[in-house]
Coordinates of C-alpha atoms and ligand atoms in Angstrom, one line a residue:
X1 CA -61.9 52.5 109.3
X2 CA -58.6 54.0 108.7
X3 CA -57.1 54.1 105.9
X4 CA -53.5 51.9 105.1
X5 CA -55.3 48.5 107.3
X6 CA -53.5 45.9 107.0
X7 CA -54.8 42.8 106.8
X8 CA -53.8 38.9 105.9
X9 CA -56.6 38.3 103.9
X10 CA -58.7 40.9 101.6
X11 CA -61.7 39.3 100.1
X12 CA -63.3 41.4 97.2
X13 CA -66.8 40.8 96.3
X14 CA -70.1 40.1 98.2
X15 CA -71.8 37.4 96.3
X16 CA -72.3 34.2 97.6
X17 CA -68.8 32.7 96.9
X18 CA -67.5 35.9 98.3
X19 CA -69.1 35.9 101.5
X20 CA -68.2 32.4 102.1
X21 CA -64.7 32.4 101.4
X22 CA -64.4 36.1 103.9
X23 CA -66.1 33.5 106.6
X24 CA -64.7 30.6 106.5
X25 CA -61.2 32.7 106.0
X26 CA -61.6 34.6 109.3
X27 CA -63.3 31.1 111.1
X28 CA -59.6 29.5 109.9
X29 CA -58.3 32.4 112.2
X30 CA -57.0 34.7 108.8
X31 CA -57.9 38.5 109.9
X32 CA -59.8 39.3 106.8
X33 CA -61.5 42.4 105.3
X34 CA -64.2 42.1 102.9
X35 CA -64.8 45.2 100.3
X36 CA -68.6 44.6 99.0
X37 CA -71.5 46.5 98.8
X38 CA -74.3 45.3 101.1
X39 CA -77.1 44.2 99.4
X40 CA -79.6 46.4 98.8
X41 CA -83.4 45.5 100.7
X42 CA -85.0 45.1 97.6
X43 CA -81.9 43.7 95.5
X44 CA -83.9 40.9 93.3
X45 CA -82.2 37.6 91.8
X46 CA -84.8 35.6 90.4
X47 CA -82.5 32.1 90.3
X48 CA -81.6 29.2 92.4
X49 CA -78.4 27.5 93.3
X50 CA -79.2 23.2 93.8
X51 CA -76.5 22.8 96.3
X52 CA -74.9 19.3 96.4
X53 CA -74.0 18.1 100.4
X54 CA -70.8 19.3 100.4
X55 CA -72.2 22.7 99.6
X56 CA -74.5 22.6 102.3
X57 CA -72.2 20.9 104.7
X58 CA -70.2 24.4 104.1
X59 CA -73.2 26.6 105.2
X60 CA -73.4 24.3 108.6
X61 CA -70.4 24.6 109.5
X62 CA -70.3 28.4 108.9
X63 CA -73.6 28.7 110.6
X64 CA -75.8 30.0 108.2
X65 CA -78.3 27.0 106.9
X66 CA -80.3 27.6 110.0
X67 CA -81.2 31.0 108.4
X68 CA -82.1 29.3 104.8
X69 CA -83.2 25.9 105.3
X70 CA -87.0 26.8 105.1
X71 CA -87.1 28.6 102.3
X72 CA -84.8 25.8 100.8
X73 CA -85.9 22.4 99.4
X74 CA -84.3 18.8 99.2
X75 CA -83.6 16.8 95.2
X76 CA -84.4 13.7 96.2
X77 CA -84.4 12.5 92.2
X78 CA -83.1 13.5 88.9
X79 CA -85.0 12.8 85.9
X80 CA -83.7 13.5 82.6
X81 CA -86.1 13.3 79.6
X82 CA -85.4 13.3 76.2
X83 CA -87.5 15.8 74.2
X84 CA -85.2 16.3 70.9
X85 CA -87.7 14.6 68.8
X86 CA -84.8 13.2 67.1
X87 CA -84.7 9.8 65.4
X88 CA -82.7 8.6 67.9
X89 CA -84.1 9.4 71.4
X90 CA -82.2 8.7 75.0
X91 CA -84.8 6.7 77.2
X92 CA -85.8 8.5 80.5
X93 CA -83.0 8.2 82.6
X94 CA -83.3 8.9 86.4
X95 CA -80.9 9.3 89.4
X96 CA -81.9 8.6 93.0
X97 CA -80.1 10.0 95.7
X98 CA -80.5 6.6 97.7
X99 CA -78.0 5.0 94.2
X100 CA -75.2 7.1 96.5
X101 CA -76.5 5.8 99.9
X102 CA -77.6 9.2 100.8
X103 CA -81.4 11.0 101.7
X104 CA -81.3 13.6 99.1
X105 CA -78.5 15.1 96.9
X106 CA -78.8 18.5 98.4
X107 CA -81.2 21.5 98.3
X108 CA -82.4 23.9 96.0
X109 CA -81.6 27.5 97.5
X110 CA -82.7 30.7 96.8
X111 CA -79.5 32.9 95.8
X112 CA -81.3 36.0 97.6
X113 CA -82.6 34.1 100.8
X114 CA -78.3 32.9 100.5
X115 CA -76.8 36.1 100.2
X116 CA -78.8 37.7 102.9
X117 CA -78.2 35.3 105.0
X118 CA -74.3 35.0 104.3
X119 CA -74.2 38.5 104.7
X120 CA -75.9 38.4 108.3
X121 CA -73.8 36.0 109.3
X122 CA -70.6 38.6 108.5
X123 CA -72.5 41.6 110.6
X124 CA -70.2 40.0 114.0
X125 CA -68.5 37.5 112.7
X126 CA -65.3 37.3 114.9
X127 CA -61.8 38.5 112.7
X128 CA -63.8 39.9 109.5
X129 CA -63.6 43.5 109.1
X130 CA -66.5 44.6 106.8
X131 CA -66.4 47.6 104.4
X132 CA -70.3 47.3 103.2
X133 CA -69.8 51.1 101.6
X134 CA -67.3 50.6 99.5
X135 CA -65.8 49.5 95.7
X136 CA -62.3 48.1 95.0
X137 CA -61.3 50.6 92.4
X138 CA -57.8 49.8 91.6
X139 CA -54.7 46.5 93.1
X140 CA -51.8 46.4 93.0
X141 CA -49.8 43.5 93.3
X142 CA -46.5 45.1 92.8
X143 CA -45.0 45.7 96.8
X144 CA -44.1 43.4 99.3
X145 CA -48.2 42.9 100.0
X146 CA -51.1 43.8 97.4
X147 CA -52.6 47.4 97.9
X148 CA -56.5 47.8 97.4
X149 CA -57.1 51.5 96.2
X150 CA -61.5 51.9 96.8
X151 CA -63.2 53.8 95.5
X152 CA -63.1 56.6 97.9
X153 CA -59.5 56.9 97.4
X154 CA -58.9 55.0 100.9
X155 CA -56.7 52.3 100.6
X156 CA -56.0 48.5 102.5
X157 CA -53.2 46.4 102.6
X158 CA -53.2 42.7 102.2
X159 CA -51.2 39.4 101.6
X160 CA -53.8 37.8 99.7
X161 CA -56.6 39.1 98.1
X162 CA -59.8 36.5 96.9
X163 CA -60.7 38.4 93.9
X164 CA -64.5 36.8 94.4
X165 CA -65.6 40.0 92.2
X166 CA -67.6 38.3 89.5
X167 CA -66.5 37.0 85.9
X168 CA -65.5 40.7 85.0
X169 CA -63.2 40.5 88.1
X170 CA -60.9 43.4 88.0
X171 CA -58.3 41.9 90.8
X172 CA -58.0 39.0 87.9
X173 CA -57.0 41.5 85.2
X174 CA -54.6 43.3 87.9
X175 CA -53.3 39.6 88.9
X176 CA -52.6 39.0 84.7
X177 CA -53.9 35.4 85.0
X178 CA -54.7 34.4 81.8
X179 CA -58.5 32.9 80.9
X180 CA -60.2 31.0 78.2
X181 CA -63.3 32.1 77.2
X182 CA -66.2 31.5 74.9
X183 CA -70.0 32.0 74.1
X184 CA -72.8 29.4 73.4
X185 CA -75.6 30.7 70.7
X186 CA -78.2 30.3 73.8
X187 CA -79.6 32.0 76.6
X188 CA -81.6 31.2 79.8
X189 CA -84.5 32.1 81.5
X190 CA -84.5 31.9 84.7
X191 CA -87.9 32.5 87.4
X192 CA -90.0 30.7 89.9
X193 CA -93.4 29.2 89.6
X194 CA -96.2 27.5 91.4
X195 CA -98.3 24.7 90.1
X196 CA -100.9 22.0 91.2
X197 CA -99.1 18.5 91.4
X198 CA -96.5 17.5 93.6
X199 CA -92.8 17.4 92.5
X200 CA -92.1 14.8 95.4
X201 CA -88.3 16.2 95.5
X202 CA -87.9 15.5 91.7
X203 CA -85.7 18.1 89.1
X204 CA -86.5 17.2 85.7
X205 CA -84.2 18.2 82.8
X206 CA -86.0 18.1 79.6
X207 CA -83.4 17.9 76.3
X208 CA -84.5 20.0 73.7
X209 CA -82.8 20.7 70.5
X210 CA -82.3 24.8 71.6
X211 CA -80.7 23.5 74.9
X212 CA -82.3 22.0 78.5
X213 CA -85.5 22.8 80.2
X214 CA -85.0 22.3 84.1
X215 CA -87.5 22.5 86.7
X216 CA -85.8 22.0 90.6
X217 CA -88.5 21.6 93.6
X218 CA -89.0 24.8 96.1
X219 CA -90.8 24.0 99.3
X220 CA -94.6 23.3 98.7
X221 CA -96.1 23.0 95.2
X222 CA -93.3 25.7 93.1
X223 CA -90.2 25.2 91.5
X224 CA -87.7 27.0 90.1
X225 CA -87.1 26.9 86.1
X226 CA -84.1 27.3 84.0
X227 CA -85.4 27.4 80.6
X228 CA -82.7 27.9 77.8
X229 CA -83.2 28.8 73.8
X230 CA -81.7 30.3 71.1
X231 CA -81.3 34.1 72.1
X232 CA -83.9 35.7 69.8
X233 CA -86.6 32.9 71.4
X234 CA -85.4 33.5 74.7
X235 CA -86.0 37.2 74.1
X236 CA -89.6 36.2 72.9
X237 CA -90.3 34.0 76.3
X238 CA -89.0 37.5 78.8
X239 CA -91.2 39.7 76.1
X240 CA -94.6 37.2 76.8
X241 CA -97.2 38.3 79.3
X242 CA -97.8 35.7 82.1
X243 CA -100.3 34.0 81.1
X244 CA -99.0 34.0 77.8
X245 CA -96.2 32.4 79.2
X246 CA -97.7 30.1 81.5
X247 CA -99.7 28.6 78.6
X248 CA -96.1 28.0 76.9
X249 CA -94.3 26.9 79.8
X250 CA -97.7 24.3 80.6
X251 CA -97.4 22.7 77.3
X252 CA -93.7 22.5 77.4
X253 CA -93.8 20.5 81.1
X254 CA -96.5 18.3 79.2
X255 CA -98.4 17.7 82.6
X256 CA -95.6 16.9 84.9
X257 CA -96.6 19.3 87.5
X258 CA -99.7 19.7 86.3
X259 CA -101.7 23.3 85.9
X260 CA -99.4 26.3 86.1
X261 CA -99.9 28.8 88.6
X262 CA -98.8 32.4 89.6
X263 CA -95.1 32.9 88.1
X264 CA -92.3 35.3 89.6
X265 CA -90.3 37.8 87.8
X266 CA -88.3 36.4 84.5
X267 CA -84.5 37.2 84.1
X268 CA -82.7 36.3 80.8
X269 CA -78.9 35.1 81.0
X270 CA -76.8 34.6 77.5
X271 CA -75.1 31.6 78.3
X272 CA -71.3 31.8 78.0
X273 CA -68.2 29.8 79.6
X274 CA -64.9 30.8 80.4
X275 CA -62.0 29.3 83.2
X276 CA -59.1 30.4 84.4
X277 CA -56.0 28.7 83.5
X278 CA -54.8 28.7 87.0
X279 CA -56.3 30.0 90.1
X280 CA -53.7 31.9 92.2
X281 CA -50.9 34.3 91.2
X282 CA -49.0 37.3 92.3
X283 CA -51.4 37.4 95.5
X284 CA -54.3 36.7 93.8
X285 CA -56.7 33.9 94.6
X286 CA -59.9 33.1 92.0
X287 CA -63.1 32.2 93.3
X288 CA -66.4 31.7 91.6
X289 CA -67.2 33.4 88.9
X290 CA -63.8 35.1 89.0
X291 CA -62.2 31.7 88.0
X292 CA -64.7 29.9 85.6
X293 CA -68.3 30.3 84.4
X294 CA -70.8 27.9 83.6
X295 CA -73.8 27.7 81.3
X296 CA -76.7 26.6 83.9
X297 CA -76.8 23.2 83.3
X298 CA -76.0 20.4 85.6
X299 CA -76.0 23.1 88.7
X300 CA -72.1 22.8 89.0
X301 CA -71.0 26.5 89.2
X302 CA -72.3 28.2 92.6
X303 CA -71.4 24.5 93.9
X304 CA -67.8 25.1 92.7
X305 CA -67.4 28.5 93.7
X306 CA -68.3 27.5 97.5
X307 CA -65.5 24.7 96.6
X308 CA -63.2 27.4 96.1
X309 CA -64.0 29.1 99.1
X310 CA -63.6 26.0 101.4
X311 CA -60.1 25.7 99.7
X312 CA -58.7 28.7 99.9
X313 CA -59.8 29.1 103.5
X314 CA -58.2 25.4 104.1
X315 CA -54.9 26.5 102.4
X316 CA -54.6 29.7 104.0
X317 CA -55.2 28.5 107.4
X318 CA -53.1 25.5 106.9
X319 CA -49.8 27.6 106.6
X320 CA -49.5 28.8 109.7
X321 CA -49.7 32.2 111.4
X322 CA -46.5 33.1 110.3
X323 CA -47.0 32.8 107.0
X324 CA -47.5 34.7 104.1
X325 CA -50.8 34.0 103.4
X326 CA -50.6 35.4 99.6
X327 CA -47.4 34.1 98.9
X328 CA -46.1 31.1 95.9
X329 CA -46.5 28.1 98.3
X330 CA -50.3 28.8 99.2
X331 CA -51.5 30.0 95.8
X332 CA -49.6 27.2 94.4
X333 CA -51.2 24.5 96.7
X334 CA -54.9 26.2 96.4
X335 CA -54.4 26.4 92.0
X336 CA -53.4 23.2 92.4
X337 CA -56.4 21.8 94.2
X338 CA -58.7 23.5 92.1
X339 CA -57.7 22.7 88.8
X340 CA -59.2 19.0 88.0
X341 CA -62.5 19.8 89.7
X342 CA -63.0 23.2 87.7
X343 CA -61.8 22.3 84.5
X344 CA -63.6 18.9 84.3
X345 CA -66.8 20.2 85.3
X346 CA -66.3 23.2 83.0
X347 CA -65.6 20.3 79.9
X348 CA -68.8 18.0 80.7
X349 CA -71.3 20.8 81.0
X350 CA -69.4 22.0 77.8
X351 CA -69.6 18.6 76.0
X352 CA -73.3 18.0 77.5
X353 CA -74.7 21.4 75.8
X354 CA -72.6 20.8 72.3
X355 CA -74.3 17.6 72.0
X356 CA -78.0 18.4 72.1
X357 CA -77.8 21.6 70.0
X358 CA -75.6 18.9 67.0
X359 CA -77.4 18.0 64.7
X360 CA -74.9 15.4 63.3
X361 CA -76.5 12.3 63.7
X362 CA -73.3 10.1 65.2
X363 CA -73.0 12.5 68.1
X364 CA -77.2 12.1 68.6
X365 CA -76.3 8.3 68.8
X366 CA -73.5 8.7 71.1
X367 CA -75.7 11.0 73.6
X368 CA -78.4 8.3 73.4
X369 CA -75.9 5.6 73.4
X370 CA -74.6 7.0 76.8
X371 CA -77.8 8.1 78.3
X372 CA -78.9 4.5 77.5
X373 CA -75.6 3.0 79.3
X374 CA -76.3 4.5 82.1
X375 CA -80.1 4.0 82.8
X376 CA -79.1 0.0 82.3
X377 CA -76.1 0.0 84.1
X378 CA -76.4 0.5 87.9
X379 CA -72.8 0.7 89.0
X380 CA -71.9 3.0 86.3
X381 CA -74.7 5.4 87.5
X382 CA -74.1 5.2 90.9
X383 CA -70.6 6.4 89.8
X384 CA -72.1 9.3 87.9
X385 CA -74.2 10.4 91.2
X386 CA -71.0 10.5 93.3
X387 CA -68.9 12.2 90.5
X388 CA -71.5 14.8 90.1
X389 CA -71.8 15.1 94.0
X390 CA -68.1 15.3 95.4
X391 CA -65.1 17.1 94.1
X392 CA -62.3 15.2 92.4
X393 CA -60.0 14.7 94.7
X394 CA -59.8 15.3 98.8
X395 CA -62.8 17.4 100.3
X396 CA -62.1 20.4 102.4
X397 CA -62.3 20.1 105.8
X398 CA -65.4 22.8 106.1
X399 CA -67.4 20.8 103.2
X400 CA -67.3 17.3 105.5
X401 CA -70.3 16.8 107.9
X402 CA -70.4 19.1 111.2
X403 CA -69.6 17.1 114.1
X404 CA -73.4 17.3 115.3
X405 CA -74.7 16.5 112.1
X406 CA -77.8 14.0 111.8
X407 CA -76.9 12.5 108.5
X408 CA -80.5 12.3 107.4
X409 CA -80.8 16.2 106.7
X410 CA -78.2 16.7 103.7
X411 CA -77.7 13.2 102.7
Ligands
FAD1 C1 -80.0 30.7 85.5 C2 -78.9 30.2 86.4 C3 -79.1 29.1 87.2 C4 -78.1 28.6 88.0 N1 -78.3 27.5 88.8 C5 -77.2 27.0 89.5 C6 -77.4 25.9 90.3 O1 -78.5 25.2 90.3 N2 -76.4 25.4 91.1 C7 -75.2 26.0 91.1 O2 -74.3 25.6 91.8 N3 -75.0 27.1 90.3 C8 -76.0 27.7 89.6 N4 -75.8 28.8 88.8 C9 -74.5 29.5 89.0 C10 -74.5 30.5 90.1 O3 -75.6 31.3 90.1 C11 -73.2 31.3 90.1 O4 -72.1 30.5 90.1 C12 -73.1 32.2 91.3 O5 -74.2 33.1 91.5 C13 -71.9 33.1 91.2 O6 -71.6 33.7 92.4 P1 -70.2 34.5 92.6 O7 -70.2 35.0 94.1 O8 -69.1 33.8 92.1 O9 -70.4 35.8 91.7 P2 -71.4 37.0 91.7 O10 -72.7 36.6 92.4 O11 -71.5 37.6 90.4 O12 -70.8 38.1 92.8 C14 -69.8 39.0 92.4 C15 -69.9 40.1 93.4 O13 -68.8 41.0 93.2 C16 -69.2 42.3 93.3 N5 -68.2 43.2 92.7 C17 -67.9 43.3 91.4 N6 -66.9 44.2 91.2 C18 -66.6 44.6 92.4 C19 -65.6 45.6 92.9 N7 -64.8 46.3 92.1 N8 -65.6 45.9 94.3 C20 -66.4 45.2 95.1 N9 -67.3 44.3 94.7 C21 -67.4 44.0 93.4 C22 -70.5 42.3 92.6 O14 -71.3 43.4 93.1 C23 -71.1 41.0 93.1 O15 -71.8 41.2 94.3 C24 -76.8 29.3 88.0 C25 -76.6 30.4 87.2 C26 -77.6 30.8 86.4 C27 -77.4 32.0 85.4

């Protein structure tokens, strides 16, 4: 590739939000370039991403759940079970995917299995240059169009660069947008695991007082687990041999999926939040973990992120081929469009956590209060499900079912 390209679109950043957006930029006929490093054969990522419809409608239409639906599996249900041991104690409350008219909620995906196959589906894809060998070392957002320096000195032009580059994103510190950000006294542990009963589609979300326990169904009899603690526990749990930790995690789960079996490699994440407070300036347009951060509870983040990709892919396109493509009236219409979806989701999960590490007992009652509420009141829950499914406010075009879609597969 020579050096001085210039492109409409520069997408920095090869994770799954990333790759998405540099697709479904150059599918809405944007001549992109995407700077990320391809990922290595043995790159590991022990989590999952539970992807809602719209998320999955999104991989259809860029043609890439072929390559992941096996290794994917559907939530048909989601239980939530009260394990504070407090005085007051939520009852189980459960949400079915048939309460929102629909098959499942979405699928529990692999991150790997999703990368790799994002990532295959960029090798031809028609309008995206790729450069797999290469860092964005420096932007500049200064000239007439934003100037990407990599890291062998080469440089690219662009109108719009998607800084998809991770929550240290350098093209958001070059952009000057500012953020909020913050840390929660918890971490996660994050692995897979096999065991003896069925889930029958089920992710259960056990409240304990150090934070959530979640188990999401994998195809056959394994699941994936998010298990989060106060740091120094959390430490303890990664520092466990297996079966050390399999006797834990057994007694924990209190028979739900009955024996433990084999369990895959353990990563620890501290949990911390931040968001953007907006999503597009001076050529610069945020995307996943470049914009906002989420503890792992609820599954809301990677599910955003894809959001933002759609989006940014839909406002781009929109404008035209004439168009400046990084300019005020498309970064204006795509922060725009992101801001009540992020920023709510980023307050529940926020307000959710706070309330099960409080040990104040009027916020215990309120929780249980609410929990309660909604396990008795149908229509309010079948509100929930669809809040906790859709975005606020109008769905991009590439999240809405493909034309050949059989509406039984994603709901
Ligand atoms: C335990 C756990 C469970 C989760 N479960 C769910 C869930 O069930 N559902 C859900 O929706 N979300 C979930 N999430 C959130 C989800 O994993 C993240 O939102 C998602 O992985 C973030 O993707 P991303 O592409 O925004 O960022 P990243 O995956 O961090 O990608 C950023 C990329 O940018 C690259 N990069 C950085 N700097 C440069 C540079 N200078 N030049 C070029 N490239 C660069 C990096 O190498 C990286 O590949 C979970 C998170 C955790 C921790």
């Amino acid at each position: 590739m020579a050096t001085g390209t210039d492109y409409r679109a520069a997408v920095v950043g090869g994770g799954p939000a990333g790759l998405a957006a540099a697709l479904a930029l150059a599918r809405s006929g944007i001549e992109t370039v995407l700077v990320a490093p391809a990922p290595k054969p043995d790159h590991a990522d022990s989590r999952t991403a539970a992807l809602f419809a719209g998320s999955i409608h999104f991989l259809m239409n860029l043609g890439v759940w072929t390559r992941i639906e096996a290794s994917s599996a559907p939530i048909v249900a989601i239980r939530i079970l009260d394990d504070t041991g407090r005085l007051f104690r939520a009852p189980e409350t459960r949400f079915e995917a048939r309460d929102a008219g629909r098959e499942n909620f979405g699928y529990n995906v692999p991150n790997r299995g999703l990368v790799d196959a994002l990532w295959q589906e960029a090798q031809d894809a028609p309008g995206l240059t790729l450069r797999p060998d290469r860092l964005l070392a420096r932007l500049d957002t200064t000239g007439a169009k934003a100037s990407l320096t990599l890291d062998d000195g080469s440089t690219l032009l662009a109108e719009l660069v998607v800084a998809a580059d991770g929550r240290k994103s350098l093209c958001r510190e070059a952009s000057a947008i500012v953020t909020k950000a913050w840390s929660y006294d918890q971490s996660a542990v994050a692995c897979t695991f096999d065991h003896t009963r069925p889930h029958q589609g089920i992710s259960t979300e056990l409240h304990r007082r150090s934070g959530p326990l979640t188990t999401v169904p994998l195809p056959g009899r394994a699941s994936s687990l998010v298990w989060v603690e106060r740091p120094a526990e959390a430490q303890r749990l990664m520092s466990l041999d297996e079966s050390a930790f399999r006797t834990l995690l057994e007694a924990r789960l209190q028979g739900l999926l009955g024996s433990v079996g084999s369990i895959g490699r353990r990563t620890m994440f501290p949990l911390s939040g931040m968001s953007a407070t907006r999503f597009g300036d001076h050529r610069v347009a945020l995307v996943g973990e470049a914009g906002h951060v989420i503890p792992p509870i609820g599954a809301q983040g990677l599910n955003l992120g894809l959001r933002d990709a759609a989006t940014i892919a839909e406002c781009a396109g929109d404008a035209g081929v004439h168009a400046d493509v990084g300019g005020p009236a498309v970064l204006e219409r795509y922060s725009a469009a992101r801001m009540l979806d992020v920023t709510s989701r980023v307050w529940t999960v926020d307000v959710l956590n706070r309330s099960l590490l409080s040990g104040l007992l009027p916020v215990q009652l309120a929780r249980g209060a609410g929990l309660y509420a909604l396990q008795m009141l149908d229509p309010l829950r079948r509100r929930l499900v669809r809040e906790g499914l859709e975005p606020t406010g109008a769905i991009p075009r590439l999240m809405r079912p493909p034309a050949n879609f059989a509406t039984a597969s994603a709901g």
